CSV table of C-alpha atoms in Angstrom, one decimal:
chain,number,residue,atom,x,y,z
A,217,MET,CA,-5.3,22.8,7.8
A,218,PRO,CA,-6.3,19.5,9.6
A,219,GLY,CA,-4.0,16.6,8.5
A,220,VAL,CA,-1.3,18.7,6.9
A,221,ILE,CA,2.3,17.9,8.0
A,222,GLU,CA,3.6,21.0,9.7
A,223,ASN,CA,7.2,19.9,10.0
A,224,TRP,CA,8.5,17.7,7.1
A,225,PRO,CA,10.3,14.7,8.6
A,226,ALA,CA,13.9,13.9,7.8
A,227,TRP,CA,13.0,11.2,5.3
A,228,ASN,CA,15.5,10.2,2.7
A,229,GLU,CA,15.6,12.1,-0.6
A,230,PHE,CA,15.9,10.2,-3.9
A,231,GLY,CA,16.3,12.9,-6.5
A,232,VAL,CA,19.7,14.3,-5.8
A,233,THR,CA,22.1,11.7,-7.3
A,234,ALA,CA,21.8,8.3,-8.8
A,235,GLU,CA,22.8,5.4,-6.6
A,236,GLY,CA,23.9,2.0,-7.6
A,237,ASN,CA,20.7,0.3,-6.3
A,238,THR,CA,18.5,2.5,-8.4
A,239,GLU,CA,20.1,2.0,-11.8
A,240,GLY,CA,21.7,-0.8,-13.8
A,241,PRO,CA,21.2,-3.2,-16.7
A,242,ASP,CA,17.7,-4.4,-15.6
A,243,TYR,CA,16.6,-0.8,-15.3
A,244,ALA,CA,18.0,0.1,-18.7
A,245,GLN,CA,16.4,-2.9,-20.3
A,246,ALA,CA,12.9,-2.2,-18.9
A,247,LYS,CA,13.2,1.4,-20.0
A,248,ALA,CA,14.4,0.5,-23.5
A,249,GLU,CA,11.6,-2.0,-24.0
A,250,ILE,CA,8.9,0.5,-23.0
A,251,ILE,CA,10.4,3.2,-25.3
A,252,ALA,CA,10.5,0.6,-28.2
A,253,GLU,CA,6.9,-0.3,-27.7
A,254,TYR,CA,5.3,3.1,-27.1
A,255,GLY,CA,7.7,5.7,-28.4
A,256,GLU,CA,8.9,9.1,-27.2
A,257,GLU,CA,6.0,11.1,-28.5
A,258,ALA,CA,3.4,9.1,-26.5
A,259,LEU,CA,5.4,9.2,-23.3
A,260,ARG,CA,6.0,12.9,-23.7
A,261,ARG,CA,2.3,13.5,-24.3
A,262,SER,CA,1.4,11.7,-21.2
A,263,TRP,CA,4.0,13.4,-19.1
A,264,VAL,CA,2.7,16.9,-20.0
A,265,LYS,CA,-0.9,15.9,-19.5
A,266,VAL,CA,-0.2,14.3,-16.1
A,267,CYS,CA,1.9,17.1,-14.8
A,268,LYS,CA,-0.9,19.5,-15.9
A,269,ASP,CA,-3.5,17.4,-14.1
A,270,LEU,CA,-1.4,17.4,-10.9
A,271,GLU,CA,-1.6,21.2,-10.8
A,272,THR,CA,-5.3,20.9,-10.0
A,273,VAL,CA,-4.9,17.8,-7.8
A,274,THR,CA,-2.2,19.4,-5.7
A,275,LYS,CA,-4.0,22.6,-5.4
A,276,ASN,CA,-7.1,20.9,-4.1
A,277,LEU,CA,-5.3,18.5,-1.7
A,278,SER,CA,-3.1,21.2,-0.2
A,279,ALA,CA,-6.3,23.2,0.6
A,280,SER,CA,-8.4,20.3,2.0
A,281,GLY,CA,-6.0,18.2,4.1
A,282,ASP,CA,-7.6,15.1,5.6
A,283,ALA,CA,-11.0,16.2,4.4
A,284,SER,CA,-9.9,14.6,1.1
A,285,ILE,CA,-10.2,11.2,2.8
A,286,PRO,CA,-13.8,9.8,2.6
A,287,ILE,CA,-15.2,8.4,5.9
A,288,PHE,CA,-17.9,5.7,5.8
A,289,GLN,CA,-19.8,4.0,8.6
A,290,MET,CA,-19.8,0.2,8.7
A,291,LYS,CA,-23.4,0.1,9.9
A,292,ASN,CA,-24.5,1.9,6.8
A,293,ILE,CA,-22.5,-0.4,4.6
A,294,LEU,CA,-24.2,-3.4,6.3
A,295,GLU,CA,-27.6,-1.9,5.5
A,296,ASP,CA,-27.2,-0.4,2.1
A,297,GLY,CA,-23.7,-1.1,0.7
A,298,LEU,CA,-21.8,1.8,-0.9
A,299,SER,CA,-23.7,4.5,-2.8
A,300,THR,CA,-22.8,5.6,-6.3
A,301,GLU,CA,-21.4,8.8,-4.8
A,302,GLN,CA,-19.3,6.9,-2.3
A,303,ILE,CA,-17.9,4.6,-5.0
A,304,ALA,CA,-16.9,7.6,-7.1
A,305,GLN,CA,-15.2,9.2,-4.1
A,306,LEU,CA,-13.4,6.0,-3.3
A,307,LYS,CA,-12.2,5.4,-6.9
A,308,SER,CA,-11.0,9.0,-7.2
A,309,THR,CA,-9.1,9.3,-3.9
A,310,GLY,CA,-8.1,5.6,-3.7
A,311,CYS,CA,-8.8,5.4,0.0
A,312,CYS,CA,-11.4,5.5,2.8
A,313,VAL,CA,-11.9,5.2,6.5
A,314,VAL,CA,-14.6,2.8,7.6
A,315,ARG,CA,-15.6,3.3,11.2
A,316,GLY,CA,-17.0,0.8,13.5
A,317,VAL,CA,-16.0,-2.4,11.6
A,318,ILE,CA,-15.4,-4.0,15.0
A,319,SER,CA,-17.0,-2.7,18.2
A,320,GLU,CA,-14.7,-0.5,20.3
A,321,ALA,CA,-15.1,-2.8,23.3
A,322,GLU,CA,-14.2,-5.9,21.2
A,323,ALA,CA,-11.2,-4.1,19.6
A,324,LYS,CA,-9.9,-3.1,23.0
A,325,ALA,CA,-10.2,-6.6,24.4
A,326,LEU,CA,-8.4,-8.0,21.3
A,327,PHE,CA,-5.6,-5.5,21.8
A,328,GLN,CA,-5.2,-6.6,25.4
A,329,ASP,CA,-5.1,-10.2,24.4
A,330,MET,CA,-2.3,-9.5,21.9
A,331,LYS,CA,-0.4,-7.4,24.3
A,332,ASN,CA,-0.6,-10.2,26.9
A,333,LEU,CA,0.7,-12.7,24.4
A,334,VAL,CA,3.7,-10.6,23.5
A,335,ALA,CA,4.4,-10.0,27.2
A,336,GLN,CA,4.3,-13.8,27.9
A,337,ASN,CA,6.8,-14.5,25.1
A,338,PRO,CA,9.7,-12.0,25.7
A,339,GLY,CA,12.4,-12.2,23.1
A,340,LYS,CA,10.6,-14.8,21.0
A,341,ILE,CA,8.6,-12.6,18.6
A,342,PRO,CA,10.8,-10.8,16.0
A,343,GLY,CA,10.0,-7.3,14.9
A,344,TRP,CA,11.2,-4.1,13.3
A,345,PRO,CA,13.1,-2.0,14.2
A,346,ALA,CA,15.3,-4.6,15.9
A,347,GLU,CA,16.4,-2.4,18.8
A,348,SER,CA,12.8,-1.7,19.8
A,349,PRO,CA,10.4,-3.9,17.9
A,350,ALA,CA,7.0,-2.3,17.1
A,351,MET,CA,6.2,-3.9,13.7
A,352,LEU,CA,5.7,-7.4,15.0
A,353,ARG,CA,6.4,-10.3,12.7
A,354,LEU,CA,3.7,-12.2,14.5
A,355,TYR,CA,1.1,-13.7,12.1
A,356,ASN,CA,-1.4,-16.0,13.7
A,357,SER,CA,-2.2,-14.8,17.2
A,358,PRO,CA,-5.7,-15.2,18.4
A,359,THR,CA,-6.2,-11.5,18.0
A,360,GLN,CA,-5.1,-11.5,14.4
A,361,ILE,CA,-7.2,-14.5,13.4
A,362,ALA,CA,-10.3,-13.0,15.1
A,363,VAL,CA,-9.9,-9.7,13.2
A,364,ARG,CA,-9.3,-11.4,9.8
A,365,THR,CA,-12.4,-13.7,10.2
A,366,HIS,CA,-14.7,-11.1,11.7
A,367,PRO,CA,-17.9,-11.1,9.6
A,368,ASN,CA,-17.9,-7.4,9.1
A,369,GLN,CA,-14.3,-7.6,7.8
A,370,ILE,CA,-15.2,-10.2,5.3
A,371,LEU,CA,-18.3,-8.3,4.0
A,372,LEU,CA,-16.3,-5.1,3.8
A,373,GLN,CA,-13.4,-6.7,1.9
A,374,ARG,CA,-15.9,-8.3,-0.5
A,375,THR,CA,-17.4,-4.8,-1.1
A,376,LEU,CA,-14.0,-3.3,-1.8
A,377,ASN,CA,-12.9,-6.1,-4.0
A,378,ALA,CA,-16.1,-5.7,-6.0
A,379,LEU,CA,-14.9,-2.2,-7.2
A,380,PHE,CA,-12.5,-4.1,-9.5
A,381,HIS,CA,-13.7,-5.7,-12.7
A,382,ASP,CA,-12.5,-8.7,-14.7
A,383,GLU,CA,-14.3,-9.7,-17.9
A,384,THR,CA,-12.4,-13.0,-18.0
A,385,ASN,CA,-14.4,-14.4,-15.1
A,386,GLU,CA,-11.2,-15.9,-13.8
A,387,THR,CA,-11.4,-13.9,-10.5
A,388,SER,CA,-14.0,-13.2,-7.9
A,389,PRO,CA,-14.5,-10.5,-5.2
A,390,GLU,CA,-14.8,-13.2,-2.6
A,391,PRO,CA,-12.0,-12.4,-0.2
A,392,LEU,CA,-9.0,-14.4,0.7
A,393,SER,CA,-7.0,-13.5,3.8
A,394,TYR,CA,-3.4,-12.4,3.4
A,395,THR,CA,-1.5,-13.1,6.5
A,396,ASP,CA,0.4,-10.0,7.7
A,397,GLY,CA,1.9,-8.7,10.9
A,398,ALA,CA,0.8,-6.4,13.7
A,399,ARG,CA,2.0,-3.3,15.4
A,400,ILE,CA,2.3,-2.2,19.0
A,401,ARG,CA,4.1,1.1,18.9
A,402,PRO,CA,4.9,2.6,22.3
A,403,PRO,CA,4.7,6.3,23.0
A,404,GLY,CA,7.8,8.2,22.2
A,405,GLN,CA,9.1,5.8,19.5
A,406,ASP,CA,10.3,7.7,16.4
A,407,PHE,CA,10.3,5.8,13.2
A,408,LEU,CA,11.7,7.2,9.9
A,409,GLY,CA,11.9,3.8,8.0
A,410,LEU,CA,8.7,4.2,5.9
A,411,GLY,CA,8.5,7.6,4.3
A,412,PRO,CA,6.4,8.2,1.2
A,413,HIS,CA,6.2,4.9,-0.8
A,414,ILE,CA,4.0,2.7,-2.9
A,415,ASP,CA,3.9,-1.1,-2.3
A,416,ALA,CA,3.1,-4.0,-4.7
A,417,GLY,CA,6.6,-4.1,-6.0
A,418,SER,CA,9.1,-1.5,-7.4
A,419,LEU,CA,11.1,-2.1,-10.6
A,420,CYS,CA,8.7,-4.9,-11.6
A,421,ARG,CA,6.1,-2.3,-12.6
A,422,TRP,CA,8.3,-1.5,-15.6
A,423,ALA,CA,10.3,-4.7,-15.9
A,424,ASP,CA,7.5,-7.3,-15.9
A,425,PRO,CA,5.8,-7.2,-19.4
A,426,GLN,CA,2.4,-8.2,-17.8
A,427,TYR,CA,2.7,-5.6,-15.0
A,428,ARG,CA,3.6,-2.8,-17.3
A,429,LYS,CA,0.4,-3.6,-19.3
A,430,VAL,CA,-1.5,-2.3,-16.2
A,431,TYR,CA,-0.3,1.1,-17.2
A,432,ASP,CA,-0.7,0.7,-21.0
A,433,SER,CA,-2.9,3.8,-21.4
A,434,ILE,CA,-0.4,5.9,-19.5
A,435,PHE,CA,2.5,4.8,-21.7
A,436,SER,CA,0.4,5.1,-24.8
A,437,GLY,CA,-0.2,8.8,-24.3
A,438,ASN,CA,-3.7,8.6,-22.9
A,439,PRO,CA,-3.4,8.7,-19.1
A,440,GLU,CA,-7.0,9.9,-18.8
A,441,LEU,CA,-8.0,6.4,-19.9
A,442,HIS,CA,-6.1,4.6,-17.2
A,443,ASP,CA,-8.4,2.2,-15.2
A,444,ALA,CA,-6.9,1.6,-11.8
A,445,PHE,CA,-9.6,-1.0,-11.1
A,446,ASP,CA,-9.1,-3.3,-14.1
A,447,LEU,CA,-8.2,-6.7,-12.6
A,448,SER,CA,-8.2,-8.5,-16.0
A,449,VAL,CA,-4.5,-7.5,-16.6
A,450,ARG,CA,-3.3,-6.9,-13.1
A,451,LYS,CA,-4.3,-10.4,-11.8
A,452,ASN,CA,-1.2,-11.9,-13.5
A,453,ALA,CA,1.3,-9.1,-12.9
A,454,ASP,CA,4.5,-10.4,-11.2
A,455,GLN,CA,4.8,-8.2,-8.0
A,456,TYR,CA,7.3,-10.7,-6.6
A,457,MET,CA,9.7,-10.5,-9.6
A,458,TYR,CA,12.5,-9.3,-7.2
A,459,LYS,CA,12.0,-11.3,-4.0
A,460,SER,CA,12.4,-9.5,-0.7
A,461,ASN,CA,10.6,-8.9,2.6
A,462,ALA,CA,9.1,-5.7,1.1
A,463,HIS,CA,7.3,-7.6,-1.6
A,464,SER,CA,4.6,-10.2,-1.9
A,465,ALA,CA,3.1,-12.2,-4.8
A,466,VAL,CA,-0.4,-11.5,-3.4
A,467,PHE,CA,-2.5,-8.9,-5.1
A,468,ARG,CA,-4.1,-6.7,-2.4
A,469,SER,CA,-6.9,-4.6,-4.0
A,470,PHE,CA,-6.7,-2.4,-0.9
A,471,GLN,CA,-4.1,-2.5,1.8
A,472,GLY,CA,-5.5,-1.7,5.2
A,473,TRP,CA,-5.3,-1.9,8.9
A,474,THR,CA,-7.7,-2.2,11.8
A,475,ALA,CA,-7.1,0.0,14.8
A,476,LEU,CA,-6.9,-1.7,18.2
A,477,SER,CA,-6.2,1.5,20.0
A,478,PRO,CA,-6.7,5.2,19.4
A,479,THR,CA,-4.4,6.8,16.8
A,480,SER,CA,-4.1,10.4,15.6
A,481,PRO,CA,-1.7,12.7,13.8
A,482,SER,CA,1.8,12.6,15.4
A,483,ALA,CA,0.6,9.7,17.5
A,484,GLY,CA,1.8,6.7,15.5
A,485,THR,CA,-0.8,6.8,12.7
A,486,LEU,CA,-0.7,6.8,8.8
A,487,MET,CA,-0.3,9.4,6.1
A,488,LEU,CA,-1.9,9.2,2.7
A,489,TYR,CA,-1.7,11.0,-0.6
A,490,PRO,CA,-5.5,10.9,-1.3
A,491,SER,CA,-5.4,10.9,-5.1
A,492,LEU,CA,-4.9,7.8,-7.3
A,493,SER,CA,-4.6,7.8,-11.0
A,494,SER,CA,-2.6,11.0,-11.7
A,495,VAL,CA,-0.1,10.0,-9.0
A,496,ILE,CA,0.7,6.5,-10.2
A,497,ALA,CA,0.8,7.9,-13.8
A,498,TYR,CA,3.4,10.4,-12.8
A,499,VAL,CA,5.4,7.8,-10.9
A,500,VAL,CA,5.6,5.4,-13.9
A,501,LEU,CA,6.5,8.2,-16.3
A,502,ARG,CA,9.1,9.8,-14.1
A,503,PRO,CA,12.2,7.7,-15.1
A,504,PHE,CA,11.9,8.8,-18.7
A,505,PHE,CA,12.5,12.5,-18.1
A,506,SER,CA,15.3,14.5,-16.6
A,507,PRO,CA,14.7,17.9,-14.8
A,508,PRO,CA,15.9,21.2,-16.3
A,509,LYS,CA,19.2,22.6,-15.0
A,510,ASP,CA,17.3,25.8,-14.1
A,511,LYS,CA,15.7,25.0,-10.8
A,512,GLU,CA,13.2,27.9,-11.3
A,513,SER,CA,11.7,25.8,-14.2
A,514,ILE,CA,11.4,22.5,-12.3
A,515,MET,CA,7.6,22.6,-12.2
A,516,ASP,CA,7.3,23.3,-15.9
A,517,ALA,CA,6.9,19.8,-17.4
A,518,THR,CA,7.7,21.1,-20.9
A,519,LYS,CA,11.2,22.0,-19.7
A,520,TRP,CA,12.0,18.4,-18.7
A,521,THR,CA,14.1,16.4,-21.2
A,522,PHE,CA,13.2,13.0,-22.5
A,523,ASN,CA,16.2,10.9,-21.5
A,524,PRO,CA,16.4,7.4,-23.1
A,525,GLU,CA,20.0,6.9,-22.1
A,526,SER,CA,19.9,7.1,-18.3
A,527,SER,CA,19.1,3.9,-16.4
A,528,TRP,CA,18.3,5.8,-13.2
A,529,PHE,CA,14.9,5.2,-11.7
A,530,PRO,CA,14.7,7.6,-8.8
A,531,GLY,CA,13.5,5.9,-5.6
A,532,THR,CA,13.2,2.5,-7.3
A,533,MET,CA,15.2,-0.2,-5.4
A,534,LYS,CA,14.6,-3.8,-6.3
A,535,ASP,CA,14.4,-5.0,-2.7
A,536,GLN,CA,12.1,-2.2,-1.4
A,537,SER,CA,8.8,-0.6,-2.2
A,538,GLN,CA,8.7,2.3,-4.6
A,539,ARG,CA,10.0,5.4,-2.7
A,540,LEU,CA,9.0,9.0,-3.3
A,541,SER,CA,10.4,12.3,-2.2
A,542,PRO,CA,10.1,16.0,-2.9
A,543,THR,CA,13.3,16.1,-4.9
A,544,SER,CA,12.7,12.9,-6.9
A,545,HIS,CA,9.0,13.6,-7.6
A,546,PRO,CA,8.5,17.4,-7.3
A,547,HIS,CA,5.2,17.7,-9.2
A,548,LEU,CA,3.5,15.7,-6.4
A,549,ARG,CA,4.2,18.5,-4.0
A,550,LEU,CA,4.5,15.9,-1.2
A,551,ARG,CA,5.2,18.5,1.5
A,552,GLU,CA,1.8,20.1,0.9
A,553,CYS,CA,-0.3,17.1,-0.1
A,554,LEU,CA,0.7,14.1,2.0
A,555,THR,CA,-1.8,14.2,4.8
A,556,TYR,CA,-2.5,12.4,8.1
A,557,ILE,CA,-5.6,10.2,8.1
A,558,PRO,CA,-8.3,11.4,10.5
A,559,PRO,CA,-8.2,10.3,14.2
A,560,MET,CA,-9.0,6.6,14.5
A,561,ASN,CA,-10.8,4.8,17.3
A,562,PRO,CA,-10.5,1.1,18.2
A,563,GLY,CA,-12.4,-1.0,15.7
A,564,ASP,CA,-12.0,1.6,12.9
A,565,THR,CA,-10.3,0.7,9.6
A,566,ILE,CA,-8.3,2.5,7.0
A,567,TRP,CA,-8.0,1.3,3.4
A,568,TRP,CA,-5.8,2.4,0.5
A,569,HIS,CA,-5.5,1.2,-3.1
A,570,THR,CA,-2.5,-1.0,-4.0
A,571,ASP,CA,-1.1,1.8,-6.2
A,572,MET,CA,-1.4,4.5,-3.5
A,573,CYS,CA,1.3,6.6,-2.0
A,574,HIS,CA,1.4,6.4,1.8
A,575,ALA,CA,3.8,6.8,4.8
A,576,VAL,CA,4.1,5.8,8.4
A,577,ASP,CA,3.9,8.5,11.0
A,578,PRO,CA,7.5,9.2,12.0
A,579,VAL,CA,6.6,10.2,15.5
A,580,HIS,CA,4.4,9.0,18.3
A,581,ASN,CA,3.8,11.8,20.8
A,582,GLY,CA,0.7,10.2,22.2
A,583,LYS,CA,0.2,8.7,25.7
A,584,GLU,CA,-0.9,5.2,24.7
A,585,ASP,CA,0.4,2.4,22.5
A,586,ALA,CA,-0.6,2.8,18.9
A,587,SER,CA,-1.7,-0.7,17.9
A,588,VAL,CA,-3.1,-2.0,14.6
A,589,VAL,CA,-3.5,-5.4,12.9
A,590,TYR,CA,-2.7,-5.3,9.2
A,591,VAL,CA,-5.6,-6.7,7.2
A,592,ALA,CA,-5.9,-6.2,3.5
A,593,ALA,CA,-8.6,-6.8,1.0
A,594,CYS,CA,-7.6,-9.6,-1.4
A,595,PRO,CA,-9.9,-10.9,-4.2
A,596,THR,CA,-9.9,-14.5,-5.3
A,597,THR,CA,-7.4,-14.8,-8.2
A,598,PRO,CA,-5.3,-17.8,-9.3
A,599,VAL,CA,-2.1,-16.2,-7.9
A,600,ASN,CA,-3.8,-15.4,-4.6
A,601,LYS,CA,-5.3,-18.8,-4.3
A,602,ALA,CA,-1.9,-20.5,-4.7
A,603,HIS,CA,-0.3,-18.2,-2.2
A,604,VAL,CA,-3.1,-18.5,0.5
A,605,LYS,CA,-3.0,-22.3,0.2
A,606,LEU,CA,0.8,-22.3,0.9
A,607,GLN,CA,0.3,-19.7,3.6
A,608,LEU,CA,-2.2,-21.8,5.4
A,609,GLN,CA,-0.2,-25.0,5.1
A,610,ALA,CA,2.7,-23.2,6.7
A,611,ALA,CA,0.6,-21.7,9.4
A,612,LEU,CA,-0.8,-25.1,10.4
A,613,VAL,CA,2.7,-26.3,11.2
A,614,GLY,CA,3.6,-23.1,13.0
A,615,LYS,CA,5.7,-21.5,10.2
A,616,ALA,CA,5.7,-17.9,8.9
A,617,PRO,CA,4.0,-17.1,5.5
A,618,PRO,CA,5.9,-18.0,2.3
A,619,ASP,CA,6.9,-14.4,1.7
A,620,SER,CA,8.6,-14.2,5.1
A,621,PRO,CA,11.1,-17.1,4.8
A,622,ASP,CA,13.6,-15.5,7.2
A,623,VAL,CA,11.2,-15.7,10.2
A,624,ASP,CA,12.1,-18.8,12.1
A,625,VAL,CA,9.5,-18.9,14.9
A,626,ASP,CA,7.2,-21.8,15.6
A,627,GLU,CA,4.1,-19.9,16.7
A,628,ARG,CA,2.5,-23.0,18.0
A,629,LYS,CA,5.1,-22.9,20.9
A,630,LEU,CA,4.2,-19.4,21.9
A,631,LYS,CA,2.3,-19.0,25.2
A,632,GLY,CA,-1.2,-17.9,24.4
A,633,TYR,CA,-1.3,-19.5,20.9
A,634,LYS,CA,-4.7,-21.1,20.2
A,635,GLY,CA,-4.4,-22.1,16.5
A,636,PHE,CA,-7.4,-22.2,14.2
A,637,VAL,CA,-10.2,-23.0,16.5
A,638,ASP,CA,-13.7,-21.7,16.9
A,639,ILE,CA,-13.7,-20.2,13.4
A,640,SER,CA,-16.9,-19.9,11.4
A,641,ALA,CA,-17.3,-21.6,8.0
A,642,GLU,CA,-17.1,-18.2,6.3
A,643,GLY,CA,-13.9,-17.5,8.3
A,644,LYS,CA,-12.3,-20.8,7.3
A,645,ALA,CA,-13.1,-20.1,3.6
A,646,VAL,CA,-11.4,-16.7,3.8
A,647,LEU,CA,-8.4,-18.3,5.4
A,648,GLY,CA,-8.2,-20.9,2.6
A,649,PHE,CA,-9.3,-24.1,4.2
A,650,GLY,CA,-11.3,-24.9,1.1
A,651,LEU,CA,-8.1,-24.9,-0.9
A,652,LEU,CA,-6.4,-27.7,1.0
């Protein structure tokens, strides 16, 4: 089946034993507050419903592979926007590929420009992993600014942001640009650091009273009513409650990257779990239940025990994204359902909802560098405006974004740095110049 992972990588498992960084007083308090507000009966009702829904979800995903990931063409979006059918697909799966956002020739030229800048500044650009940096903590190279301010990018982000609704009128689908890094991953580089996970915080989903309201229907026993596109509550959720390099205060409606080089399965690409609402419902309910001792009954949700005493949240570490694994989240059937995205060409983009499970390809068996620029879709919200203003103020004096305080590089001193020149009025608005 195209996209299915044939050999499961040696990613960490999180469901074997509790570890000190996945339990403790903060965990216990969050759990107790949710139980006190919603009650065992509602939580158990949701648990059984969600696990039942996942039977169908996992059956379909395991049979369809990467065919579950919608593919759209930028030229069609420019002409007609997204159709009703496409919107329904996107909201159900939580993801899409959009091809041709930037022309292939332009994307290749931008890649070469970024590669030249890195080569001209040996040892000056930090990255991860430290021994062979591929995830570059480079933020405002000419290539990155050109991709962020490309008119097609801006229109596409506005289109994706508009899938969310907020009746308070305190937000807008007008995009603001979140400054993120880039990747130049050489052939042969293995990378096990980012197995299945969900970004936008970890314990804060339960611990922050506002954030947990995003999942109110799920905790109330009505997971079928969960609206993953309701911005009215989420816009004030505290994703940065536990500050670390893995988290940001910025709300990204869709995370994403733009390919600067070809990528394909086992060649430094991305993996997604192309289903949204049932998966996040399962994840937020999981800490309230303990598995049966009889391993043969593990997939029978009715055999799981409601456990108010344990403070263990499997895969939930304050300083990391929410981690998932086959042992900690068995009903997701990750081995069968996590799928490679389709092959990508330079200028293509991939987008996934902020609550979506994803992973980085652990191997790169291709023959070329796998290079992307991380560009997310971020609506205009009070929190996002405040962050983007600080972000731009830092960038103008050569500093890293406010959620990367440990990066001590003055990018203005890098060879090849050009700053914020030759940017359109629309591009400057996205970057936050109107907020200064």
